[in-house]
XYZ file of C-alpha atoms in Angstrom:
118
model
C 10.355 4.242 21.838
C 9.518 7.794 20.704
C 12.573 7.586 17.683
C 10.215 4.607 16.537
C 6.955 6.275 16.710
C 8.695 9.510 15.097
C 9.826 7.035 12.424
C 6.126 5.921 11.843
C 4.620 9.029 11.443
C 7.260 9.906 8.909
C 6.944 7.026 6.921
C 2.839 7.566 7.369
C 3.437 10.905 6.143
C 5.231 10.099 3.037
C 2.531 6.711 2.557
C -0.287 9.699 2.391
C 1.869 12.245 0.240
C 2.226 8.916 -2.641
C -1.926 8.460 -2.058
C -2.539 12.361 -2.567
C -0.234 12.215 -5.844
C -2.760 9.709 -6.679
C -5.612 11.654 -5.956
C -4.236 14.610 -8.015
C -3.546 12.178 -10.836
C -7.201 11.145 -10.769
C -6.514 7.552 -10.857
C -5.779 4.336 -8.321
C -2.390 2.859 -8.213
C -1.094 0.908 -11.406
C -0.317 -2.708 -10.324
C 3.319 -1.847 -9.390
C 1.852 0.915 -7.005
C -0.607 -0.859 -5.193
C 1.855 -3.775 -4.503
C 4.534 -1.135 -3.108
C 2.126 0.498 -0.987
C 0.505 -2.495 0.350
C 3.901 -4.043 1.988
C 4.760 -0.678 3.076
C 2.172 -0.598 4.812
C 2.096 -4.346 6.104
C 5.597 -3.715 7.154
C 4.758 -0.654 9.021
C 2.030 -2.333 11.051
C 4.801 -4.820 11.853
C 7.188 -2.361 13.022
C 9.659 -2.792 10.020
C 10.430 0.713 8.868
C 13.503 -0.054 6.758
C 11.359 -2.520 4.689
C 8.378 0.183 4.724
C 11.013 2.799 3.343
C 12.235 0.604 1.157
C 8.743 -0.442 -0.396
C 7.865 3.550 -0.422
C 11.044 4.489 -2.238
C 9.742 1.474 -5.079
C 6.450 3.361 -5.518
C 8.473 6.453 -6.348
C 10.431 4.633 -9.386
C 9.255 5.578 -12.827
C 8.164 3.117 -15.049
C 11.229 3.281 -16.905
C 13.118 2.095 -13.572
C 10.972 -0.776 -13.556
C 12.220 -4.205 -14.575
C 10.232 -6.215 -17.195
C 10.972 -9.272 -15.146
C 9.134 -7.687 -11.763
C 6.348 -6.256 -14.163
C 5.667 -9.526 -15.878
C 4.940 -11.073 -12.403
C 2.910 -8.408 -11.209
C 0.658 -8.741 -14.172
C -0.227 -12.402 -13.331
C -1.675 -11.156 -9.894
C -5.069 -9.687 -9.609
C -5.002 -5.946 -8.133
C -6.653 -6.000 -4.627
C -6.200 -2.750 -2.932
C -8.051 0.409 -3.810
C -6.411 4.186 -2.470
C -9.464 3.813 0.087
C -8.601 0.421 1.429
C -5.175 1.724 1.558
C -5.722 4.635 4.172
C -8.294 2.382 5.912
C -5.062 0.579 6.407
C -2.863 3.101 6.956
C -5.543 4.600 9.780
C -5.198 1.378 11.687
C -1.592 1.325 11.600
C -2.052 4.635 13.289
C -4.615 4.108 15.629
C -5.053 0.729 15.799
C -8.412 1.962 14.945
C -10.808 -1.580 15.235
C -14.187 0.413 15.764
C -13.682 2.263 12.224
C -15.747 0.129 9.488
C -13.489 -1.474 6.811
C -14.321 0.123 3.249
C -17.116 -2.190 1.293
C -14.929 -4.737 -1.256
C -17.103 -5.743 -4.214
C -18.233 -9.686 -4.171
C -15.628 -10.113 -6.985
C -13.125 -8.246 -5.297
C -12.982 -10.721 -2.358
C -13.659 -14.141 -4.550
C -10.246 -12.686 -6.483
C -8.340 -12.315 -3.388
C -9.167 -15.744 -2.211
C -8.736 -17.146 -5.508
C -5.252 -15.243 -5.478
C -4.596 -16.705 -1.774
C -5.225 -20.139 -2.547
């Protein structure tokens, strides 16, 4: 049990370093970003670390690593996750933190995720 909640806080560690390059970049995550860090994250809340590690070494893959094929599919998808809904996330992985008031999503935001979802 504590080699798995070592593993988390590792992986939650490197999720916040790729937010905080981000943040020094002045920018949100590009499409291929978002998508990376939003199944890390999903599979960290599920207890799949390998998958999480695997998603978080994808975010870390220049553009020129990227494959036209996987960026043509990710531009037909509408972004959905901002770097502030991503630590919401990541804070709830962590403390499983239900009190703590989800970050406001724009009327279009959430019409485009359930347009995306249907």
């Amino acid at each position: 049990m504590q080699r798995s909640i070592e593993h988390l806080y590792r992986l939650a560690r490197t999720f916040s370093a790729a937010l905080d390059l981000l943040d020094k970049q002045h920018r949100e995550p590009d499409r291929w970003e978002e998508e990376c860090l939003s199944y890390a994250l999903g599979a960290m809340a599920c207890g799949l670390y390998p998958a999480a590690e695997v998603e978080l070494e994808a975010f870390a893959r220049a553009p020129s690593e990227r494959t036209p094929d996987e960026l043509a599919q990710l531009e037909n998808k509408p972004r959905r996750f901002t770097k502030t809904m991503l630590r919401h996330g990541l804070a709830h992985v962590l403390n499983g933190d239900d009190d703590s008031r989800a970050p406001a999503a724009s009327h279009l935001a959430v019409r485009t995720f359930l347009g995306a979802s249907l």
